[in-house]
Amino acid sequence: MEKYTFTYTIYSGGEDTPGDVMTLVKTAAKAREGAYAPYSEFLVGAAIEMKDGTIHTGNNQENAAYPSGLCAERVALFHASAVCGDKKIKRIAIVGGPRDSVESSPAAPCGACRQSILEYEERQGEPIEVVFAGVGLSPIYSVHSVKDLLPFSFGRENLEG
Ligand code: THU
């Protein structure tokens, strides 16, 4: 029997929270306000901090043909990749919750978004910190690398056999 363990940090959203993490979480919360989510009424914002300090945001974009919509994380990631090319990503922050709630549980990225973050992590060869919170911005969860959320991940090396 093998055992898989991973480490994560829980910040309160107060004094114990690093300033750059808190700033990015607040940016994600602001981006969440622009989500287009008339069907689920679940609004998600994402903010990406590049290693050079620039920030890119996204929010979920839904569609009457439900599967045609896209999660906030992928809107932000694909936009960042489209405009920044192979510049490196430092961290991504995600804030999600029902439209009118003031308190909600931390919105961890869905499986497809974890896979998409992994793609860019492998592309840059350096970990991407993933930070996520509910709308109250407390608590805030953080993992050092998306691989911590994806045991036995499928990545580019699998395609090489
Ligand atoms: N959603 C995201 O934007 N990110 C996730 O990681 C999970 C779910 C969106 C998709 C859909 O618009 C709404 O939240 C409800 O699932």
Coordinates of C-alpha atoms and ligand atoms in Angstrom, one line a residue:
M1 CA 0.0 0.0 0.0
E2 CA 1.3 3.5 -0.9
K3 CA 0.2 6.7 0.7
Y4 CA -0.3 10.1 -1.0
T5 CA 0.0 13.2 1.2
F6 CA 0.1 16.8 0.3
T7 CA 0.6 20.0 2.2
Y8 CA -1.7 23.1 2.1
T9 CA -1.9 26.3 4.0
I10 CA -5.0 27.9 5.5
Y11 CA -4.9 31.7 5.9
S12 CA -7.5 33.5 7.9
G13 CA -7.7 36.4 5.5
G14 CA -6.4 38.6 8.2
E15 CA -2.9 39.4 9.7
D16 CA -1.5 36.0 8.9
T17 CA -2.1 36.4 5.2
P18 CA 0.8 37.5 3.0
G19 CA 0.1 40.9 1.5
D20 CA 0.7 39.7 -2.1
V21 CA -1.7 36.8 -1.6
M22 CA -4.4 39.0 -0.1
T23 CA -4.1 41.6 -2.9
L24 CA -4.5 38.9 -5.6
V25 CA -7.5 37.4 -3.7
K26 CA -9.1 40.8 -3.6
T27 CA -8.5 41.3 -7.3
A28 CA -10.2 37.9 -8.0
A29 CA -13.1 39.0 -5.9
K30 CA -13.4 42.2 -7.9
A31 CA -13.2 40.2 -11.2
R32 CA -16.0 38.0 -9.8
E33 CA -18.4 40.9 -9.9
G34 CA -18.2 40.9 -13.7
A35 CA -19.0 37.2 -14.1
Y36 CA -21.7 36.4 -16.7
A37 CA -23.6 33.6 -14.8
P38 CA -27.3 34.0 -15.4
Y39 CA -28.0 30.2 -15.4
S40 CA -26.1 29.0 -12.2
E41 CA -26.1 32.4 -10.4
F42 CA -22.7 31.1 -9.1
L43 CA -20.1 33.8 -9.7
V44 CA -16.4 33.1 -9.9
G45 CA -13.5 35.4 -10.4
A46 CA -9.9 34.5 -11.0
A47 CA -6.7 36.6 -10.9
I48 CA -3.3 35.5 -12.2
E49 CA -0.1 37.1 -11.0
M50 CA 2.7 36.8 -13.5
K51 CA 6.3 36.6 -12.3
D52 CA 6.9 40.0 -13.7
G53 CA 4.1 41.4 -11.5
T54 CA 1.4 41.9 -14.1
I55 CA -2.1 40.7 -13.3
H56 CA -4.7 39.1 -15.6
T57 CA -8.2 38.4 -14.5
G58 CA -11.2 36.4 -15.7
N59 CA -14.6 35.3 -14.6
N60 CA -17.0 32.6 -15.5
Q61 CA -18.9 33.0 -18.8
E62 CA -22.0 30.9 -19.2
N63 CA -24.1 30.1 -22.2
A64 CA -27.6 29.0 -22.9
A65 CA -26.0 25.9 -24.4
Y66 CA -24.5 25.1 -21.0
P67 CA -21.3 23.3 -22.0
S68 CA -20.3 26.2 -24.2
G69 CA -19.6 28.3 -21.1
L70 CA -16.2 28.5 -19.5
C71 CA -14.9 28.7 -15.9
A72 CA -13.2 31.8 -14.5
E73 CA -9.8 30.1 -14.2
R74 CA -9.7 29.1 -17.8
V75 CA -10.9 32.5 -19.1
A76 CA -8.0 34.1 -17.1
L77 CA -5.4 31.5 -18.0
F78 CA -6.2 31.4 -21.7
H79 CA -6.2 35.2 -21.8
A80 CA -2.9 35.4 -20.0
S81 CA -1.4 32.9 -22.3
A82 CA -2.8 34.7 -25.4
V83 CA -1.3 38.0 -24.4
C84 CA 1.8 37.0 -22.5
G85 CA 3.0 34.0 -24.5
D86 CA 5.5 32.0 -22.4
K87 CA 5.9 34.5 -19.6
K88 CA 5.8 32.7 -16.3
I89 CA 2.9 32.6 -13.9
K90 CA 3.5 32.9 -10.1
R91 CA 0.1 32.2 -8.7
I92 CA -3.6 32.1 -9.4
A93 CA -6.3 33.2 -7.0
I94 CA -9.9 32.1 -7.3
V95 CA -13.0 33.4 -5.4
G96 CA -16.4 31.9 -6.0
G97 CA -19.9 31.8 -4.4
P98 CA -23.6 32.3 -5.1
R99 CA -24.5 35.7 -6.4
D100 CA -26.0 37.4 -3.3
S101 CA -24.1 35.5 -0.6
V102 CA -21.7 37.2 1.8
E103 CA -20.2 34.0 3.1
S104 CA -19.5 30.8 1.2
S105 CA -17.1 27.9 1.4
P106 CA -13.7 28.1 -0.4
A107 CA -14.3 27.6 -4.2
A108 CA -11.6 25.1 -5.2
P109 CA -10.9 24.8 -9.0
C110 CA -12.9 22.2 -10.8
G111 CA -11.1 19.2 -12.3
A112 CA -10.9 20.7 -15.8
C113 CA -9.4 23.9 -14.5
R114 CA -6.8 22.0 -12.5
Q115 CA -5.8 20.2 -15.7
S116 CA -5.5 23.5 -17.5
I117 CA -3.4 25.0 -14.7
L118 CA -1.2 21.9 -14.9
E119 CA -0.6 22.5 -18.6
Y120 CA 0.9 25.9 -18.0
E121 CA 2.8 24.7 -14.9
E122 CA 4.5 22.1 -17.1
R123 CA 5.0 24.5 -19.9
Q124 CA 7.0 26.9 -17.6
G125 CA 8.7 24.1 -15.6
E126 CA 7.9 25.9 -12.3
P127 CA 5.1 25.5 -9.9
I128 CA 2.0 27.7 -9.9
E129 CA 0.6 28.5 -6.5
V130 CA -3.2 28.0 -6.3
V131 CA -5.1 30.1 -3.8
F132 CA -8.9 29.9 -3.3
A133 CA -11.5 31.4 -1.1
G134 CA -15.3 31.8 -0.8
V135 CA -16.9 35.2 -1.0
G136 CA -16.1 36.2 2.6
L137 CA -12.4 35.9 1.7
S138 CA -11.9 33.8 4.8
P139 CA -10.5 31.2 5.1
I140 CA -8.1 31.3 2.2
Y141 CA -6.6 28.0 1.1
S142 CA -3.2 27.7 -0.7
V143 CA -1.3 24.9 -2.3
H144 CA 2.3 25.4 -3.6
S145 CA 1.6 23.7 -6.9
V146 CA -1.4 22.5 -8.8
K147 CA 0.1 19.0 -8.7
D148 CA -0.9 19.0 -5.1
L149 CA -4.6 19.0 -6.3
L150 CA -4.0 16.4 -9.0
P151 CA -2.4 13.1 -7.9
F152 CA -1.5 10.8 -10.9
S153 CA -2.0 13.7 -13.3
F154 CA -2.0 13.3 -17.0
G155 CA 0.5 15.6 -18.6
R156 CA 2.6 16.2 -21.7
E157 CA 5.1 13.5 -20.7
N158 CA 2.4 10.9 -21.0
L159 CA 2.1 11.7 -24.7
E160 CA 5.8 10.9 -25.1
G161 CA 5.1 7.3 -24.0
Ligands
THU1 N1 -17.1 27.5 -12.2 C1 -15.9 28.2 -12.3 O1 -15.9 29.3 -12.9 N2 -14.7 27.7 -11.8 C2 -14.7 26.4 -11.2 O2 -13.6 26.0 -10.9 C3 -15.9 25.7 -10.9 C4 -17.2 26.3 -11.5 C5 -18.3 28.1 -12.8 C6 -18.8 27.3 -13.9 C7 -20.3 27.7 -13.9 O3 -20.4 28.9 -14.6 C8 -20.6 28.0 -12.4 O4 -19.3 28.1 -11.8 C9 -21.3 26.9 -11.7 O5 -20.7 25.7 -11.9

